[in-house]
Amino acid sequence: MTNLSPTEYKVALITQALDMAHDSYARHFNQMSTLREWTVTLLLGYLGFLVTIKSTNLLTILPFAFVLLLFMYLEAGSRARMSALRIEMGEIEQIFMEMDAAKFTQLVQQFEFRSVKDAKIPKFGIRDRLLRFKYVFLLEVVTWYLSELLIVVAAYLAIWFRII
């Protein structure tokens, strides 16, 4: 094993942190994709249920709407974590793009790992969860889940007007 200076050792750890951030980002993206795949599966199952029972009661849409809201909240959590990871990856990449050796060393010494940053942030419980809601209302998220809800509403209206 080679003897590394503290700065070289920290550079190696920062490089590993960047790799872990990329892996974590990819994992959250895959989780989000899986979540959306499940919404399509549930949508098709619920459409089959609506067509089978041929209910004209508007309340039959509420369980699916509740599931969509739950999935929107779960996706917002993934998006919040992905946003934090993008910021962290950007900070690390800025360090490695520094050309001046003295400035690079200074940035490496000042760098704080995610666990250190997280320990400094006070946890408020419900406040942290409520902050996710800003990600719920992203246009992409709203469009995806509203389109699924509109498909269910269209099926309900088709049943109500006796088209199906």
mmCIF file of C-alpha atoms in Angstrom:
data_model
loop_
_atom_site.group_PDB
_atom_site.id
_atom_site.type_symbol
_atom_site.label_atom_id
_atom_site.label_comp_id
_atom_site.label_asym_id
_atom_site.label_seq_id
_atom_site.Cartn_x
_atom_site.Cartn_y
_atom_site.Cartn_z
ATOM 1 C CA MET A 1 0.000 0.000 0.000
ATOM 2 C CA THR A 2 1.361 3.388 -0.932
ATOM 3 C CA ASN A 3 1.656 6.224 1.506
ATOM 4 C CA LEU A 4 -0.776 8.932 0.492
ATOM 5 C CA SER A 5 -0.779 12.431 1.829
ATOM 6 C CA PRO A 6 -3.994 13.508 3.583
ATOM 7 C CA THR A 7 -4.951 15.614 0.558
ATOM 8 C CA GLU A 8 -4.379 12.735 -1.871
ATOM 9 C CA TYR A 9 -6.390 10.435 0.392
ATOM 10 C CA LYS A 10 -9.250 12.944 0.516
ATOM 11 C CA VAL A 11 -9.130 13.293 -3.291
ATOM 12 C CA ALA A 12 -9.522 9.507 -3.540
ATOM 13 C CA LEU A 13 -12.486 9.641 -1.143
ATOM 14 C CA ILE A 14 -14.056 12.516 -3.084
ATOM 15 C CA THR A 15 -13.684 10.491 -6.286
ATOM 16 C CA GLN A 16 -15.467 7.591 -4.603
ATOM 17 C CA ALA A 17 -18.176 9.994 -3.391
ATOM 18 C CA LEU A 18 -18.705 11.150 -6.977
ATOM 19 C CA ASP A 19 -19.007 7.535 -8.169
ATOM 20 C CA MET A 20 -21.469 6.754 -5.374
ATOM 21 C CA ALA A 21 -23.511 9.859 -6.209
ATOM 22 C CA HIS A 22 -23.716 8.786 -9.864
ATOM 23 C CA ASP A 23 -24.756 5.265 -8.812
ATOM 24 C CA SER A 24 -27.337 6.619 -6.392
ATOM 25 C CA TYR A 25 -28.723 8.975 -9.039
ATOM 26 C CA ALA A 26 -29.076 6.085 -11.492
ATOM 27 C CA ARG A 27 -30.751 3.955 -8.821
ATOM 28 C CA HIS A 28 -33.305 6.699 -8.045
ATOM 29 C CA PHE A 29 -33.972 7.161 -11.761
ATOM 30 C CA ASN A 30 -34.608 3.421 -12.097
ATOM 31 C CA GLN A 31 -36.919 3.503 -9.071
ATOM 32 C CA MET A 32 -38.857 6.348 -10.644
ATOM 33 C CA SER A 33 -39.157 4.438 -13.918
ATOM 34 C CA THR A 34 -40.361 1.348 -12.066
ATOM 35 C CA LEU A 35 -42.910 3.444 -10.201
ATOM 36 C CA ARG A 36 -44.263 4.783 -13.476
ATOM 37 C CA GLU A 37 -44.404 1.275 -14.914
ATOM 38 C CA TRP A 38 -46.489 0.223 -11.921
ATOM 39 C CA THR A 39 -48.872 3.130 -12.476
ATOM 40 C CA VAL A 40 -49.462 1.909 -16.031
ATOM 41 C CA THR A 41 -50.065 -1.621 -14.715
ATOM 42 C CA LEU A 42 -52.507 -0.334 -12.103
ATOM 43 C CA LEU A 43 -54.187 1.851 -14.706
ATOM 44 C CA LEU A 44 -54.842 -1.123 -16.976
ATOM 45 C CA GLY A 45 -56.063 -3.221 -14.059
ATOM 46 C CA TYR A 46 -58.353 -0.464 -12.852
ATOM 47 C CA LEU A 47 -59.727 0.098 -16.352
ATOM 48 C CA GLY A 48 -60.521 -3.609 -16.512
ATOM 49 C CA PHE A 49 -62.221 -3.340 -13.130
ATOM 50 C CA LEU A 50 -64.307 -0.350 -14.240
ATOM 51 C CA VAL A 51 -65.387 -2.064 -17.444
ATOM 52 C CA THR A 52 -66.238 -5.274 -15.576
ATOM 53 C CA ILE A 53 -68.437 -3.715 -12.898
ATOM 54 C CA LYS A 54 -69.857 -1.025 -15.208
ATOM 55 C CA SER A 55 -70.372 1.281 -12.261
ATOM 56 C CA THR A 56 -71.863 4.708 -12.894
ATOM 57 C CA ASN A 57 -70.962 5.885 -9.400
ATOM 58 C CA LEU A 58 -68.352 8.635 -9.530
ATOM 59 C CA LEU A 59 -66.849 7.419 -6.242
ATOM 60 C CA THR A 60 -65.358 4.414 -8.044
ATOM 61 C CA ILE A 61 -62.648 6.736 -9.394
ATOM 62 C CA LEU A 62 -61.518 7.865 -5.923
ATOM 63 C CA PRO A 63 -59.373 4.805 -5.029
ATOM 64 C CA PHE A 64 -57.386 5.181 -8.245
ATOM 65 C CA ALA A 65 -57.016 8.934 -7.672
ATOM 66 C CA PHE A 66 -55.710 8.206 -4.158
ATOM 67 C CA VAL A 67 -53.166 5.723 -5.536
ATOM 68 C CA LEU A 68 -52.035 8.289 -8.122
ATOM 69 C CA LEU A 69 -51.554 10.917 -5.403
ATOM 70 C CA LEU A 70 -49.526 8.436 -3.363
ATOM 71 C CA PHE A 71 -47.344 7.598 -6.365
ATOM 72 C CA MET A 72 -46.892 11.316 -7.112
ATOM 73 C CA TYR A 73 -45.634 11.800 -3.545
ATOM 74 C CA LEU A 74 -43.243 8.854 -3.840
ATOM 75 C CA GLU A 75 -41.909 10.153 -7.146
ATOM 76 C CA ALA A 76 -41.461 13.593 -5.594
ATOM 77 C CA GLY A 77 -39.257 12.024 -2.919
ATOM 78 C CA SER A 78 -37.066 10.427 -5.569
ATOM 79 C CA ARG A 79 -36.902 13.683 -7.507
ATOM 80 C CA ALA A 80 -35.903 15.591 -4.354
ATOM 81 C CA ARG A 81 -33.067 13.154 -3.688
ATOM 82 C CA MET A 82 -32.011 13.275 -7.344
ATOM 83 C CA SER A 83 -31.906 17.063 -7.213
ATOM 84 C CA ALA A 84 -29.676 16.981 -4.134
ATOM 85 C CA LEU A 85 -27.415 14.445 -5.840
ATOM 86 C CA ARG A 86 -27.151 16.607 -8.979
ATOM 87 C CA ILE A 87 -26.048 19.541 -6.816
ATOM 88 C CA GLU A 88 -23.475 17.382 -5.034
ATOM 89 C CA MET A 89 -22.120 15.977 -8.308
ATOM 90 C CA GLY A 90 -21.827 19.504 -9.682
ATOM 91 C CA GLU A 91 -19.851 20.642 -6.638
ATOM 92 C CA ILE A 92 -17.460 17.703 -6.932
ATOM 93 C CA GLU A 93 -17.016 18.194 -10.662
ATOM 94 C CA GLN A 94 -16.191 21.869 -10.053
ATOM 95 C CA ILE A 95 -13.359 20.762 -7.778
ATOM 96 C CA PHE A 96 -11.871 18.494 -10.435
ATOM 97 C CA MET A 97 -12.200 21.145 -13.138
ATOM 98 C CA GLU A 98 -9.994 23.567 -11.173
ATOM 99 C CA MET A 99 -6.687 24.061 -13.006
ATOM 100 C CA ASP A 100 -4.790 25.987 -10.324
ATOM 101 C CA ALA A 101 -3.071 23.499 -7.994
ATOM 102 C CA ALA A 102 -3.266 25.755 -4.930
ATOM 103 C CA LYS A 103 -6.963 26.460 -5.491
ATOM 104 C CA PHE A 104 -7.592 22.744 -6.115
ATOM 105 C CA THR A 105 -5.921 21.834 -2.816
ATOM 106 C CA GLN A 106 -7.935 24.491 -1.007
ATOM 107 C CA LEU A 107 -11.208 23.226 -2.512
ATOM 108 C CA VAL A 108 -10.349 19.640 -1.573
ATOM 109 C CA GLN A 109 -9.579 20.639 2.012
ATOM 110 C CA GLN A 110 -12.820 22.642 2.276
ATOM 111 C CA PHE A 111 -14.977 19.908 0.762
ATOM 112 C CA GLU A 112 -17.567 18.414 3.109
ATOM 113 C CA PHE A 113 -18.994 14.992 2.461
ATOM 114 C CA ARG A 114 -22.744 14.458 2.290
ATOM 115 C CA SER A 115 -22.911 12.804 5.715
ATOM 116 C CA VAL A 116 -21.211 15.826 7.308
ATOM 117 C CA LYS A 117 -23.561 18.235 5.521
ATOM 118 C CA ASP A 118 -26.596 16.182 6.486
ATOM 119 C CA ALA A 119 -25.525 16.135 10.137
ATOM 120 C CA LYS A 120 -25.445 19.950 10.171
ATOM 121 C CA ILE A 121 -28.987 20.288 8.823
ATOM 122 C CA PRO A 122 -31.597 20.219 11.583
ATOM 123 C CA LYS A 123 -34.286 17.619 10.993
ATOM 124 C CA PHE A 124 -37.826 18.909 11.309
ATOM 125 C CA GLY A 125 -39.655 15.705 10.386
ATOM 126 C CA ILE A 126 -42.872 16.805 8.742
ATOM 127 C CA ARG A 127 -41.241 19.942 7.305
ATOM 128 C CA ASP A 128 -38.805 17.825 5.297
ATOM 129 C CA ARG A 129 -41.668 15.770 3.922
ATOM 130 C CA LEU A 130 -43.679 18.850 3.035
ATOM 131 C CA LEU A 131 -40.720 20.222 1.069
ATOM 132 C CA ARG A 132 -41.194 17.297 -1.320
ATOM 133 C CA PHE A 133 -44.419 18.839 -2.552
ATOM 134 C CA LYS A 134 -42.544 21.352 -4.673
ATOM 135 C CA TYR A 135 -41.433 18.353 -6.742
ATOM 136 C CA VAL A 136 -45.003 17.011 -6.916
ATOM 137 C CA PHE A 137 -46.054 20.029 -8.935
ATOM 138 C CA LEU A 138 -43.377 19.774 -11.625
ATOM 139 C CA LEU A 139 -44.983 19.894 -15.053
ATOM 140 C CA GLU A 140 -43.672 16.468 -16.070
ATOM 141 C CA VAL A 141 -45.050 14.804 -12.931
ATOM 142 C CA VAL A 142 -48.434 16.525 -13.144
ATOM 143 C CA THR A 143 -48.779 15.756 -16.853
ATOM 144 C CA TRP A 144 -47.952 12.077 -16.398
ATOM 145 C CA TYR A 145 -50.362 11.417 -13.547
ATOM 146 C CA LEU A 146 -53.150 13.645 -14.870
ATOM 147 C CA SER A 147 -53.032 11.829 -18.206
ATOM 148 C CA GLU A 148 -53.542 8.549 -16.378
ATOM 149 C CA LEU A 149 -56.399 9.993 -14.345
ATOM 150 C CA LEU A 150 -57.980 11.364 -17.519
ATOM 151 C CA ILE A 151 -57.873 7.908 -19.104
ATOM 152 C CA VAL A 152 -59.770 6.504 -16.114
ATOM 153 C CA VAL A 153 -62.261 9.385 -16.234
ATOM 154 C CA ALA A 154 -62.747 8.798 -19.969
ATOM 155 C CA ALA A 155 -63.443 5.109 -19.312
ATOM 156 C CA TYR A 156 -65.880 6.075 -16.559
ATOM 157 C CA LEU A 157 -67.675 8.484 -18.901
ATOM 158 C CA ALA A 158 -67.804 5.831 -21.620
ATOM 159 C CA ILE A 159 -69.466 3.482 -19.143
ATOM 160 C CA TRP A 160 -71.804 6.216 -17.955
ATOM 161 C CA PHE A 161 -72.873 7.071 -21.508
ATOM 162 C CA ARG A 162 -73.174 3.308 -22.223
ATOM 163 C CA ILE A 163 -70.523 3.400 -24.952
ATOM 164 C CA ILE A 164 -68.723 0.439 -23.354
#
